[in-house]
Amino acid sequence: MFRKIARLLLVISCLSFNLTSVINAQAFKVPDTQSTDQWSIRIDKPILDRPNTSKPKPGVADMYSMVVKNNGNTLYDVTIDVYRNEPNSPTKFGLFSNSLGTVEKGKTAFQHLNFPLSVHANEIEVIISWHGKAAIAKNGTKIPGRKFKQSFVFKTDN
């Protein structure tokens, strides 16, 4: 009788451990999209069917893809910076940063097919900065347009 109970408890604990591993396999629910009048950002499953692409490392890093679209006006000097958090740390860690230059209205500004994200991270912050249209001064000098930024924060349901 004791052995049967011990086996049952062992089976239940193994199943619950495996279920926890499956649940944590991809902490962010995808696809997830956030939009404003100017930008649309979609985080989705990674695209892994290309040669030499990074693969997820179970227990270390999950993989995701990201698409950034310009919903608004044509913008200049566009930069995208993506960060993740680390539990119990006030510091955010950079995942990638790209200078995109000019991004036309209605176009896909940026696409990342697969980027790794620590399984410990429960937040992704995307910061997009840009300049408005430049002006020309009376003396012919180019005056950069005003600088803008928008931040998007994606969180897990945990």
Coordinates of N, CA and C in Angstrom, one line a residue:
M1 N 0.8 -1.2 0.0 CA 0.0 0.0 0.0 C 0.9 1.3 0.0
F2 N 1.9 1.2 0.9 CA 2.8 2.4 0.9 C 3.5 2.6 -0.4
R3 N 3.9 1.5 -1.0 CA 4.6 1.6 -2.3 C 3.7 2.2 -3.4
K4 N 2.4 1.8 -3.4 CA 1.5 2.4 -4.4 C 1.3 3.9 -4.2
I5 N 1.2 4.3 -3.0 CA 1.1 5.7 -2.7 C 2.3 6.5 -3.1
A6 N 3.5 5.9 -2.8 CA 4.8 6.5 -3.1 C 4.9 6.6 -4.6
R7 N 4.5 5.6 -5.4 CA 4.6 5.6 -6.8 C 3.6 6.7 -7.4
L8 N 2.4 6.7 -6.8 CA 1.4 7.7 -7.3 C 1.9 9.1 -7.0
L9 N 2.5 9.4 -5.9 CA 3.1 10.7 -5.6 C 4.2 11.0 -6.6
L10 N 5.1 10.0 -6.9 CA 6.2 10.2 -7.8 C 5.6 10.6 -9.2
V11 N 4.6 9.8 -9.7 CA 4.1 10.1 -11.0 C 3.4 11.5 -11.0
I12 N 2.7 11.9 -10.0 CA 2.1 13.2 -9.9 C 3.1 14.3 -10.0
S13 N 4.2 14.1 -9.2 CA 5.2 15.2 -9.2 C 6.0 15.2 -10.5
C14 N 6.2 14.1 -11.2 CA 6.9 14.1 -12.5 C 5.9 14.8 -13.5
L15 N 4.7 14.5 -13.5 CA 3.7 15.1 -14.4 C 3.6 16.6 -14.2
S16 N 3.6 17.0 -12.9 CA 3.5 18.5 -12.6 C 4.8 19.2 -13.1
F17 N 5.9 18.6 -12.9 CA 7.2 19.2 -13.3 C 7.2 19.3 -14.8
N18 N 6.8 18.3 -15.6 CA 6.7 18.4 -17.0 C 5.7 19.4 -17.5
L19 N 4.6 19.5 -16.8 CA 3.6 20.5 -17.2 C 4.1 21.9 -17.0
T20 N 4.9 22.1 -15.9 CA 5.5 23.4 -15.6 C 6.5 23.8 -16.7
S21 N 7.3 22.8 -17.2 CA 8.2 23.0 -18.2 C 7.6 23.4 -19.5
V22 N 6.4 22.8 -19.8 CA 5.7 23.1 -21.1 C 5.1 24.5 -21.0
I23 N 4.5 24.8 -19.8 CA 3.9 26.2 -19.6 C 5.0 27.2 -19.8
N24 N 6.2 27.0 -19.2 CA 7.3 28.0 -19.3 C 8.0 28.0 -20.6
A25 N 7.7 27.0 -21.5 CA 8.4 26.9 -22.7 C 8.3 28.2 -23.5
Q26 N 7.3 28.9 -23.5 CA 7.2 30.2 -24.1 C 6.3 31.1 -23.3
A27 N 7.0 32.0 -22.5 CA 6.3 32.7 -21.5 C 5.4 33.8 -22.0
F28 N 5.8 34.4 -23.2 CA 5.0 35.5 -23.8 C 3.9 34.8 -24.7
K29 N 2.7 35.2 -24.5 CA 1.6 34.7 -25.4 C 1.8 35.4 -26.7
V30 N 1.9 34.6 -27.8 CA 2.1 35.2 -29.1 C 1.0 34.7 -30.0
P31 N 0.6 35.4 -31.0 CA 1.1 36.8 -31.3 C 0.5 37.8 -30.4
D32 N 1.3 38.9 -30.2 CA 0.8 40.0 -29.4 C 1.2 41.3 -30.1
T33 N 0.2 42.1 -30.3 CA 0.4 43.4 -31.1 C 0.0 44.6 -30.2
Q34 N 0.8 45.6 -30.3 CA 0.4 46.9 -29.7 C 0.6 47.9 -30.8
S35 N -0.4 48.9 -30.9 CA -0.4 49.9 -31.9 C -0.7 51.2 -31.4
T36 N -0.2 52.2 -32.1 CA -0.6 53.6 -31.9 C -0.9 54.2 -33.3
D37 N -1.2 55.5 -33.3 CA -1.4 56.1 -34.6 C -0.2 56.1 -35.5
Q38 N 1.0 56.0 -34.9 CA 2.3 56.1 -35.6 C 2.9 54.7 -35.9
W39 N 2.8 53.8 -34.9 CA 3.5 52.5 -35.0 C 2.6 51.3 -34.7
S40 N 3.0 50.2 -35.2 CA 2.4 48.9 -34.9 C 3.5 47.9 -34.6
I41 N 3.5 47.2 -33.5 CA 4.6 46.3 -33.2 C 3.9 44.9 -32.9
R42 N 4.4 43.9 -33.5 CA 3.9 42.5 -33.3 C 5.0 41.6 -32.9
I43 N 4.8 40.9 -31.8 CA 5.8 39.9 -31.3 C 5.1 38.6 -31.6
D44 N 5.8 37.7 -32.2 CA 5.2 36.4 -32.7 C 6.2 35.3 -32.5
K45 N 5.8 34.1 -33.0 CA 6.6 32.9 -33.0 C 7.8 33.2 -33.9
P46 N 9.0 32.6 -33.5 CA 10.2 32.8 -34.4 C 10.0 32.1 -35.7
I47 N 10.8 32.6 -36.7 CA 10.9 31.9 -38.0 C 12.2 31.2 -38.0
L48 N 12.1 29.9 -37.9 CA 13.3 29.0 -37.7 C 13.6 28.2 -38.9
D49 N 12.9 28.4 -40.0 CA 13.1 27.5 -41.2 C 14.3 27.9 -42.1
R50 N 15.0 28.9 -41.7 CA 16.1 29.4 -42.6 C 17.4 28.8 -42.1
P51 N 18.4 28.6 -43.0 CA 19.7 28.0 -42.5 C 20.4 29.0 -41.6
N52 N 21.2 28.4 -40.7 CA 22.0 29.2 -39.7 C 21.2 30.1 -38.8
T53 N 19.9 29.8 -38.6 CA 19.2 30.6 -37.6 C 19.4 30.1 -36.2
S54 N 19.3 30.9 -35.2 CA 19.5 30.5 -33.8 C 18.3 29.7 -33.5
K55 N 18.5 28.8 -32.6 CA 17.4 27.9 -32.1 C 17.2 28.2 -30.6
P56 N 16.0 27.9 -30.1 CA 15.8 28.1 -28.6 C 16.6 27.1 -27.8
K57 N 17.0 27.5 -26.6 CA 17.7 26.7 -25.7 C 16.8 26.4 -24.5
P58 N 16.2 25.2 -24.4 CA 15.3 25.0 -23.3 C 15.9 25.3 -21.9
G59 N 15.1 26.0 -21.1 CA 15.6 26.4 -19.8 C 16.5 27.6 -19.8
V60 N 17.0 28.1 -21.0 CA 17.9 29.2 -21.1 C 17.2 30.4 -21.8
A61 N 16.8 30.2 -23.0 CA 16.2 31.2 -23.9 C 15.1 30.7 -24.8
D62 N 14.1 31.5 -24.9 CA 13.0 31.3 -25.9 C 13.3 32.1 -27.1
M63 N 12.7 31.9 -28.2 CA 12.9 32.7 -29.4 C 11.5 33.3 -29.8
Y64 N 11.7 34.5 -30.3 CA 10.5 35.3 -30.8 C 10.9 36.0 -32.1
S65 N 9.8 36.5 -32.8 CA 10.1 37.4 -34.0 C 9.4 38.7 -33.7
M66 N 9.8 39.7 -34.4 CA 9.2 41.0 -34.2 C 9.1 41.7 -35.6
V67 N 7.9 42.4 -35.8 CA 7.7 43.2 -36.9 C 7.2 44.6 -36.5
V68 N 7.9 45.6 -37.0 CA 7.5 47.0 -36.7 C 7.0 47.7 -37.9
K69 N 5.8 48.2 -37.9 CA 5.3 48.9 -39.1 C 5.0 50.4 -38.8
N70 N 5.2 51.2 -39.8 CA 4.9 52.7 -39.6 C 3.5 52.9 -40.1
N71 N 2.6 53.2 -39.2 CA 1.2 53.5 -39.5 C 0.9 54.9 -39.9
G72 N 1.9 55.8 -39.5 CA 1.6 57.2 -39.7 C 2.4 57.9 -40.8
N73 N 3.0 59.0 -40.5 CA 3.7 59.8 -41.5 C 5.1 59.3 -41.8
T74 N 5.7 59.7 -42.9 CA 7.1 59.4 -43.2 C 8.0 60.0 -42.1
L75 N 8.9 59.3 -41.5 CA 9.7 59.7 -40.4 C 11.2 59.6 -40.8
Y76 N 12.0 60.3 -40.0 CA 13.5 60.4 -40.4 C 14.3 60.0 -39.2
D77 N 15.5 59.5 -39.4 CA 16.4 59.1 -38.4 C 15.8 58.2 -37.4
V78 N 15.0 57.2 -37.8 CA 14.3 56.2 -36.9 C 15.3 55.3 -36.3
T79 N 15.2 55.0 -35.0 CA 16.0 54.0 -34.3 C 15.1 53.2 -33.5
I80 N 15.4 51.9 -33.4 CA 14.6 51.0 -32.6 C 15.6 50.4 -31.6
D81 N 15.2 50.4 -30.3 CA 16.0 49.8 -29.2 C 15.1 48.8 -28.5
V82 N 15.5 47.6 -28.2 CA 14.7 46.6 -27.6 C 15.5 46.1 -26.3
Y83 N 14.8 46.1 -25.2 CA 15.3 45.7 -23.9 C 14.5 44.6 -23.3
R84 N 15.1 43.9 -22.4 CA 14.4 42.9 -21.5 C 14.7 43.2 -20.1
N85 N 13.8 42.8 -19.2 CA 14.1 42.9 -17.8 C 14.8 41.7 -17.2
E86 N 15.3 41.8 -16.0 CA 15.9 40.7 -15.3 C 15.3 40.8 -13.9
P87 N 14.6 39.7 -13.5 CA 13.9 39.8 -12.2 C 14.9 40.2 -11.1
N88 N 14.4 41.0 -10.1 CA 15.2 41.4 -9.0 C 16.3 42.4 -9.4
S89 N 16.2 43.0 -10.6 CA 17.2 44.0 -11.0 C 16.5 45.2 -11.6
P90 N 16.9 46.4 -11.2 CA 16.3 47.6 -11.8 C 16.8 47.9 -13.2
T91 N 17.9 47.2 -13.6 CA 18.5 47.5 -14.9 C 17.9 46.6 -16.0
K92 N 17.7 47.2 -17.1 CA 17.2 46.5 -18.3 C 18.4 46.1 -19.2
F93 N 18.3 45.0 -19.8 CA 19.4 44.5 -20.7 C 19.0 44.7 -22.1
G94 N 19.9 45.2 -22.9 CA 19.6 45.4 -24.3 C 19.6 44.1 -25.1
L95 N 18.7 44.0 -26.0 CA 18.6 42.8 -26.9 C 19.2 43.2 -28.2
F96 N 18.7 44.3 -28.8 CA 19.3 44.8 -30.0 C 18.9 46.2 -30.2
S97 N 19.6 46.9 -31.1 CA 19.4 48.3 -31.5 C 19.7 48.4 -32.9
N98 N 18.8 49.1 -33.7 CA 19.0 49.3 -35.1 C 18.6 50.7 -35.5
S99 N 19.5 51.3 -36.3 CA 19.2 52.6 -36.9 C 18.6 52.3 -38.3
L100 N 17.4 52.8 -38.5 CA 16.6 52.5 -39.7 C 16.6 53.6 -40.7
G101 N 17.1 54.8 -40.4 CA 17.0 55.9 -41.3 C 15.6 56.4 -41.5
T102 N 15.3 56.7 -42.8 CA 14.0 57.2 -43.1 C 13.0 56.0 -43.3
V103 N 11.8 56.1 -42.7 CA 10.8 55.1 -42.8 C 9.5 55.7 -43.4
E104 N 9.2 55.2 -44.6 CA 8.0 55.8 -45.3 C 6.7 55.4 -44.6
K105 N 5.7 56.2 -44.8 CA 4.3 56.0 -44.3 C 3.8 54.7 -44.8
G106 N 3.2 53.8 -43.9 CA 2.6 52.6 -44.3 C 3.5 51.4 -44.6
K107 N 4.8 51.6 -44.4 CA 5.8 50.5 -44.7 C 6.2 49.8 -43.5
T108 N 6.7 48.5 -43.7 CA 7.3 47.8 -42.6 C 8.7 48.4 -42.4
A109 N 8.9 48.9 -41.1 CA 10.1 49.6 -40.8 C 11.2 48.6 -40.4
F110 N 10.8 47.5 -39.8 CA 11.8 46.6 -39.2 C 11.2 45.2 -39.1
Q111 N 12.0 44.2 -39.3 CA 11.6 42.8 -39.0 C 12.8 42.0 -38.5
H112 N 12.6 41.3 -37.4 CA 13.6 40.5 -36.8 C 13.0 39.1 -36.7
L113 N 13.6 38.1 -37.5 CA 13.0 36.8 -37.6 C 13.0 35.9 -36.4
N114 N 14.1 36.0 -35.7 CA 14.2 35.3 -34.4 C 15.2 35.9 -33.5
F115 N 14.8 36.3 -32.3 CA 15.7 36.8 -31.3 C 15.5 36.1 -30.0
P116 N 16.6 35.8 -29.3 CA 16.5 35.0 -28.1 C 16.1 36.0 -26.9
L117 N 15.4 35.4 -26.0 CA 14.9 36.1 -24.8 C 15.0 35.1 -23.6
S118 N 15.7 35.6 -22.6 CA 15.9 34.8 -21.4 C 14.6 34.3 -20.9
V119 N 14.6 33.0 -20.4 CA 13.3 32.5 -19.9 C 13.0 33.2 -18.6
H120 N 13.9 33.9 -18.0 CA 13.7 34.6 -16.7 C 13.0 36.0 -16.9
A121 N 13.1 36.5 -18.2 CA 12.5 37.8 -18.5 C 11.0 37.7 -18.5
N122 N 10.3 38.7 -18.0 CA 8.9 38.7 -18.1 C 8.4 40.1 -18.7
E123 N 9.3 40.8 -19.3 CA 9.0 42.1 -19.9 C 9.9 42.4 -21.1
I124 N 9.3 42.8 -22.2 CA 10.1 43.3 -23.3 C 9.7 44.8 -23.5
E125 N 10.7 45.7 -23.6 CA 10.4 47.1 -23.8 C 11.0 47.5 -25.2
V126 N 10.2 48.0 -26.0 CA 10.6 48.5 -27.4 C 10.5 50.0 -27.4
I127 N 11.6 50.7 -27.7 CA 11.6 52.1 -27.7 C 11.9 52.5 -29.2
I128 N 11.1 53.3 -29.7 CA 11.3 53.8 -31.1 C 11.4 55.3 -31.0
S129 N 12.5 55.8 -31.6 CA 12.8 57.3 -31.6 C 13.0 57.7 -33.0
W130 N 12.6 59.0 -33.3 CA 12.7 59.5 -34.7 C 12.7 61.0 -34.6
H131 N 13.0 61.6 -35.8 CA 12.9 63.0 -36.0 C 11.8 63.3 -37.0
G132 N 11.2 64.5 -36.8 CA 10.2 65.0 -37.8 C 11.0 65.5 -39.0
K133 N 10.3 66.1 -39.9 CA 10.9 66.6 -41.1 C 11.8 67.7 -40.8
A134 N 13.0 67.7 -41.4 CA 14.0 68.8 -41.2 C 13.5 70.1 -41.9
A135 N 14.0 71.2 -41.4 CA 13.6 72.5 -42.0 C 14.9 73.1 -42.6
I136 N 14.8 74.1 -43.5 CA 15.9 74.8 -44.0 C 15.9 76.2 -43.5
A137 N 16.9 76.7 -42.9 CA 17.0 78.0 -42.4 C 17.2 79.0 -43.5
K138 N 17.0 80.3 -43.3 CA 17.1 81.3 -44.3 C 18.5 81.3 -44.9
N139 N 19.5 81.0 -44.1 CA 20.9 80.9 -44.6 C 21.3 79.6 -45.3
G140 N 20.3 78.7 -45.5 CA 20.5 77.5 -46.2 C 20.9 76.3 -45.3
T141 N 21.1 76.6 -44.0 CA 21.5 75.5 -43.0 C 20.3 74.6 -42.8
K142 N 20.6 73.3 -42.7 CA 19.5 72.3 -42.4 C 19.3 72.2 -40.9
I143 N 18.1 72.4 -40.5 CA 17.8 72.3 -39.1 C 17.0 71.0 -38.8
P144 N 17.6 70.1 -38.0 CA 16.9 68.8 -37.8 C 15.5 69.0 -37.2
G145 N 14.6 68.1 -37.6 CA 13.3 68.1 -37.1 C 13.3 67.7 -35.6
R146 N 12.1 68.0 -34.9 CA 12.0 67.7 -33.5 C 12.2 66.2 -33.3
K147 N 12.8 65.8 -32.1 CA 12.9 64.4 -31.8 C 11.7 63.9 -31.0
F148 N 11.3 62.7 -31.3 CA 10.2 62.0 -30.7 C 10.5 60.6 -30.3
K149 N 9.7 60.0 -29.4 CA 9.9 58.6 -29.1 C 8.6 58.1 -28.6
Q150 N 8.4 56.8 -28.8 CA 7.3 56.0 -28.2 C 7.9 54.7 -27.6
S151 N 7.3 54.4 -26.4 CA 7.7 53.1 -25.8 C 6.5 52.2 -25.7
F152 N 6.9 50.9 -25.9 CA 5.9 49.8 -25.9 C 6.4 48.8 -24.9
V153 N 5.6 48.3 -24.0 CA 6.0 47.3 -23.0 C 5.1 46.1 -23.2
F154 N 5.7 45.0 -23.5 CA 5.0 43.7 -23.5 C 5.4 42.9 -22.3
K155 N 4.3 42.3 -21.6 CA 4.6 41.6 -20.4 C 3.9 40.2 -20.5
T156 N 4.5 39.3 -19.7 CA 3.9 38.0 -19.6 C 2.6 38.0 -18.7
D157 N 1.9 37.0 -18.8 CA 0.7 36.9 -18.0 C 1.0 36.5 -16.6
N158 N 2.2 36.1 -16.3 CA 2.6 35.6 -15.0 C 2.6 36.7 -14.0

